[in-house]
């Protein structure tokens, strides 16, 4: 039975010099400059919650006098805000774990399993999927209230949505090709 050795196992030992070690330590520590960005995203999530509460109040206070289309538009607005909030959570946790530091899921008993399993490639695909869903809701809202939108506005909404869909498909396709080229399964 032949044993396969990785490059790390067959490569000679290499110890970086003092200045190189200092530079690598400095560069590695610089990743912590991203942490305040994730804190700011938490603040943005709070702002989005305030907007969702305002939208919910407006929706509930007018539900009895609203038309069916108005109710659907109100629900779509809440779904849109929820997707955007979910997108922010995905970016916060996946970005922090991928670029700053690992979070120990054992320290949090209600830690969702998926949060520790998203790599950068998976993060990109989740982001574009969320953006496509948010864009689709915007297009649906415009079509539900077609009288309030010009043909030009509708055309731009659809065109932008198609660009997001095509971008998502191209990203997924290139990710799959990249995974197959590196001996991966191509799926995430």
Short mmCIF file of C-alpha atoms in Angstrom, two decimals:
data_model
loop_
_atom_site.label_atom_id
_atom_site.label_comp_id
_atom_site.label_asym_id
_atom_site.label_seq_id
_atom_site.Cartn_x
_atom_site.Cartn_y
_atom_site.Cartn_z
CA UNK A 1 0.00 0.00 0.00
CA UNK A 2 1.58 3.25 -1.14
CA UNK A 3 1.59 6.11 1.27
CA UNK A 4 0.76 9.54 -0.06
CA UNK A 5 2.68 12.40 1.47
CA UNK A 6 1.51 15.95 1.28
CA UNK A 7 3.81 18.79 0.25
CA UNK A 8 3.96 19.93 3.88
CA UNK A 9 5.23 16.51 4.95
CA UNK A 10 7.94 16.33 2.25
CA UNK A 11 9.05 19.99 2.33
CA UNK A 12 12.11 20.84 4.39
CA UNK A 13 11.51 22.61 7.68
CA UNK A 14 11.55 26.39 7.28
CA UNK A 15 11.84 28.80 10.17
CA UNK A 16 11.23 32.43 9.26
CA UNK A 17 13.82 35.01 10.23
CA UNK A 18 13.21 37.52 13.02
CA UNK A 19 12.03 40.40 10.78
CA UNK A 20 9.88 38.04 8.74
CA UNK A 21 8.28 36.62 11.87
CA UNK A 22 7.55 40.15 13.16
CA UNK A 23 6.00 41.15 9.81
CA UNK A 24 3.86 37.99 9.71
CA UNK A 25 2.69 38.58 13.28
CA UNK A 26 1.82 42.19 12.45
CA UNK A 27 -0.06 41.18 9.28
CA UNK A 28 -1.90 38.44 11.13
CA UNK A 29 -2.92 40.83 13.91
CA UNK A 30 -4.19 43.36 11.35
CA UNK A 31 -7.20 41.13 10.70
CA UNK A 32 -8.60 42.48 13.98
CA UNK A 33 -9.12 45.82 12.23
CA UNK A 34 -12.17 44.13 10.66
CA UNK A 35 -13.83 43.53 14.04
CA UNK A 36 -15.24 47.09 14.33
CA UNK A 37 -16.85 46.65 10.90
CA UNK A 38 -18.78 43.65 12.21
CA UNK A 39 -19.80 45.64 15.30
CA UNK A 40 -21.08 48.39 12.99
CA UNK A 41 -23.09 45.77 11.09
CA UNK A 42 -24.73 44.81 14.39
CA UNK A 43 -25.64 48.49 14.85
CA UNK A 44 -27.03 48.51 11.28
CA UNK A 45 -29.06 45.41 12.15
CA UNK A 46 -30.53 47.36 15.08
CA UNK A 47 -31.43 50.20 12.69
CA UNK A 48 -33.07 47.71 10.37
CA UNK A 49 -35.07 46.37 13.32
CA UNK A 50 -36.34 49.88 14.07
CA UNK A 51 -37.42 50.23 10.42
CA UNK A 52 -39.11 46.80 10.54
CA UNK A 53 -41.01 47.80 13.69
CA UNK A 54 -42.14 51.02 11.98
CA UNK A 55 -43.27 49.05 8.94
CA UNK A 56 -45.08 46.50 11.11
CA UNK A 57 -46.86 49.28 13.03
CA UNK A 58 -47.92 50.93 9.79
CA UNK A 59 -49.05 47.57 8.39
CA UNK A 60 -51.05 46.58 11.49
CA UNK A 61 -52.64 50.00 11.94
CA UNK A 62 -53.94 50.01 8.35
CA UNK A 63 -54.71 46.31 7.83
CA UNK A 64 -58.48 46.65 8.27
CA UNK A 65 -58.85 49.49 5.78
CA UNK A 66 -56.22 48.22 3.31
CA UNK A 67 -56.87 46.52 0.00
CA UNK A 68 -55.64 43.01 -0.68
CA UNK A 69 -52.75 44.45 -2.71
CA UNK A 70 -51.81 46.78 0.15
CA UNK A 71 -51.75 43.84 2.58
CA UNK A 72 -49.55 41.82 0.21
CA UNK A 73 -47.23 44.81 -0.24
CA UNK A 74 -47.01 45.22 3.55
CA UNK A 75 -46.14 41.57 4.01
CA UNK A 76 -43.57 41.73 1.19
CA UNK A 77 -41.98 44.75 2.87
CA UNK A 78 -41.63 42.79 6.12
CA UNK A 79 -40.21 39.78 4.24
CA UNK A 80 -37.78 42.08 2.44
CA UNK A 81 -36.57 43.58 5.73
CA UNK A 82 -36.26 40.09 7.23
CA UNK A 83 -34.14 38.85 4.30
CA UNK A 84 -31.94 41.92 4.60
CA UNK A 85 -31.50 41.29 8.34
CA UNK A 86 -30.66 37.65 7.66
CA UNK A 87 -28.12 38.76 5.08
CA UNK A 88 -26.47 41.02 7.65
CA UNK A 89 -26.30 38.14 10.17
CA UNK A 90 -24.71 35.87 7.57
CA UNK A 91 -22.09 38.52 6.78
CA UNK A 92 -21.38 39.22 10.46
CA UNK A 93 -20.82 35.63 11.56
CA UNK A 94 -19.31 34.18 8.40
CA UNK A 95 -17.08 37.17 7.83
CA UNK A 96 -15.89 37.20 11.43
CA UNK A 97 -15.20 33.46 11.39
CA UNK A 98 -13.50 33.51 7.99
CA UNK A 99 -11.40 36.64 8.40
CA UNK A 100 -10.95 37.47 12.09
CA UNK A 101 -11.26 34.60 14.56
CA UNK A 102 -13.07 31.32 15.07
CA UNK A 103 -16.01 31.27 17.46
CA UNK A 104 -16.27 28.22 19.73
CA UNK A 105 -19.79 26.87 19.11
CA UNK A 106 -19.57 24.73 22.26
CA UNK A 107 -19.60 27.92 24.33
CA UNK A 108 -23.07 28.77 22.94
CA UNK A 109 -25.68 26.05 23.40
CA UNK A 110 -28.08 27.50 20.81
CA UNK A 111 -25.39 28.06 18.17
CA UNK A 112 -26.78 27.28 14.69
CA UNK A 113 -24.80 24.50 13.06
CA UNK A 114 -24.52 26.24 9.68
CA UNK A 115 -22.57 29.18 11.14
CA UNK A 116 -19.42 27.13 11.60
CA UNK A 117 -19.66 25.52 8.17
CA UNK A 118 -19.69 28.48 5.78
CA UNK A 119 -16.39 29.05 4.03
CA UNK A 120 -15.66 32.10 1.87
CA UNK A 121 -17.05 30.41 -1.23
CA UNK A 122 -20.25 29.46 0.59
CA UNK A 123 -20.49 33.00 1.95
CA UNK A 124 -20.35 34.44 -1.57
CA UNK A 125 -23.10 32.12 -2.77
CA UNK A 126 -25.32 32.83 0.25
CA UNK A 127 -24.83 36.56 -0.25
CA UNK A 128 -25.74 36.51 -3.93
CA UNK A 129 -28.71 34.22 -3.21
CA UNK A 130 -29.96 36.67 -0.58
CA UNK A 131 -29.47 39.61 -2.92
CA UNK A 132 -31.41 37.80 -5.66
CA UNK A 133 -34.25 37.07 -3.21
CA UNK A 134 -34.34 40.70 -2.03
CA UNK A 135 -34.29 41.90 -5.64
CA UNK A 136 -37.11 39.51 -6.54
CA UNK A 137 -39.22 40.92 -3.72
CA UNK A 138 -38.58 44.46 -4.96
CA UNK A 139 -39.68 43.45 -8.46
CA UNK A 140 -42.77 41.69 -7.10
CA UNK A 141 -43.65 44.74 -4.99
CA UNK A 142 -43.35 46.96 -8.06
CA UNK A 143 -45.60 44.66 -10.10
CA UNK A 144 -48.13 44.46 -7.27
CA UNK A 145 -48.31 48.25 -7.36
CA UNK A 146 -47.83 48.61 -11.12
CA UNK A 147 -49.96 51.76 -11.33
CA UNK A 148 -47.47 53.65 -9.18
CA UNK A 149 -44.45 52.64 -11.28
CA UNK A 150 -43.46 53.87 -14.72
CA UNK A 151 -42.57 51.45 -17.49
CA UNK A 152 -39.01 52.75 -17.32
CA UNK A 153 -38.79 52.00 -13.56
CA UNK A 154 -40.20 48.50 -14.07
CA UNK A 155 -37.76 47.85 -16.90
CA UNK A 156 -34.82 48.88 -14.71
CA UNK A 157 -36.02 46.76 -11.77
CA UNK A 158 -36.32 43.70 -14.00
CA UNK A 159 -32.97 44.39 -15.71
CA UNK A 160 -31.19 44.78 -12.38
CA UNK A 161 -32.82 41.61 -11.08
CA UNK A 162 -31.72 39.69 -14.19
CA UNK A 163 -28.16 40.97 -13.69
CA UNK A 164 -28.21 39.68 -10.10
CA UNK A 165 -29.57 36.29 -11.21
CA UNK A 166 -26.99 35.94 -13.99
CA UNK A 167 -24.20 37.08 -11.63
CA UNK A 168 -25.29 34.45 -9.11
CA UNK A 169 -25.32 31.73 -11.74
CA UNK A 170 -21.88 32.75 -13.03
CA UNK A 171 -20.47 32.83 -9.49
CA UNK A 172 -21.90 29.38 -8.74
CA UNK A 173 -20.61 28.03 -12.04
CA UNK A 174 -17.08 29.43 -11.57
CA UNK A 175 -17.06 28.17 -7.99
CA UNK A 176 -18.01 24.72 -9.18
CA UNK A 177 -15.30 24.75 -11.86
CA UNK A 178 -12.77 25.97 -9.31
CA UNK A 179 -13.76 23.19 -6.89
CA UNK A 180 -13.47 20.53 -9.60
CA UNK A 181 -10.12 21.91 -10.70
CA UNK A 182 -8.74 21.53 -7.18
CA UNK A 183 -10.01 18.00 -6.74
CA UNK A 184 -13.03 19.13 -4.73
CA UNK A 185 -16.54 17.90 -5.14
CA UNK A 186 -17.64 21.20 -6.67
CA UNK A 187 -20.58 21.48 -4.30
CA UNK A 188 -20.78 23.35 -1.00
#
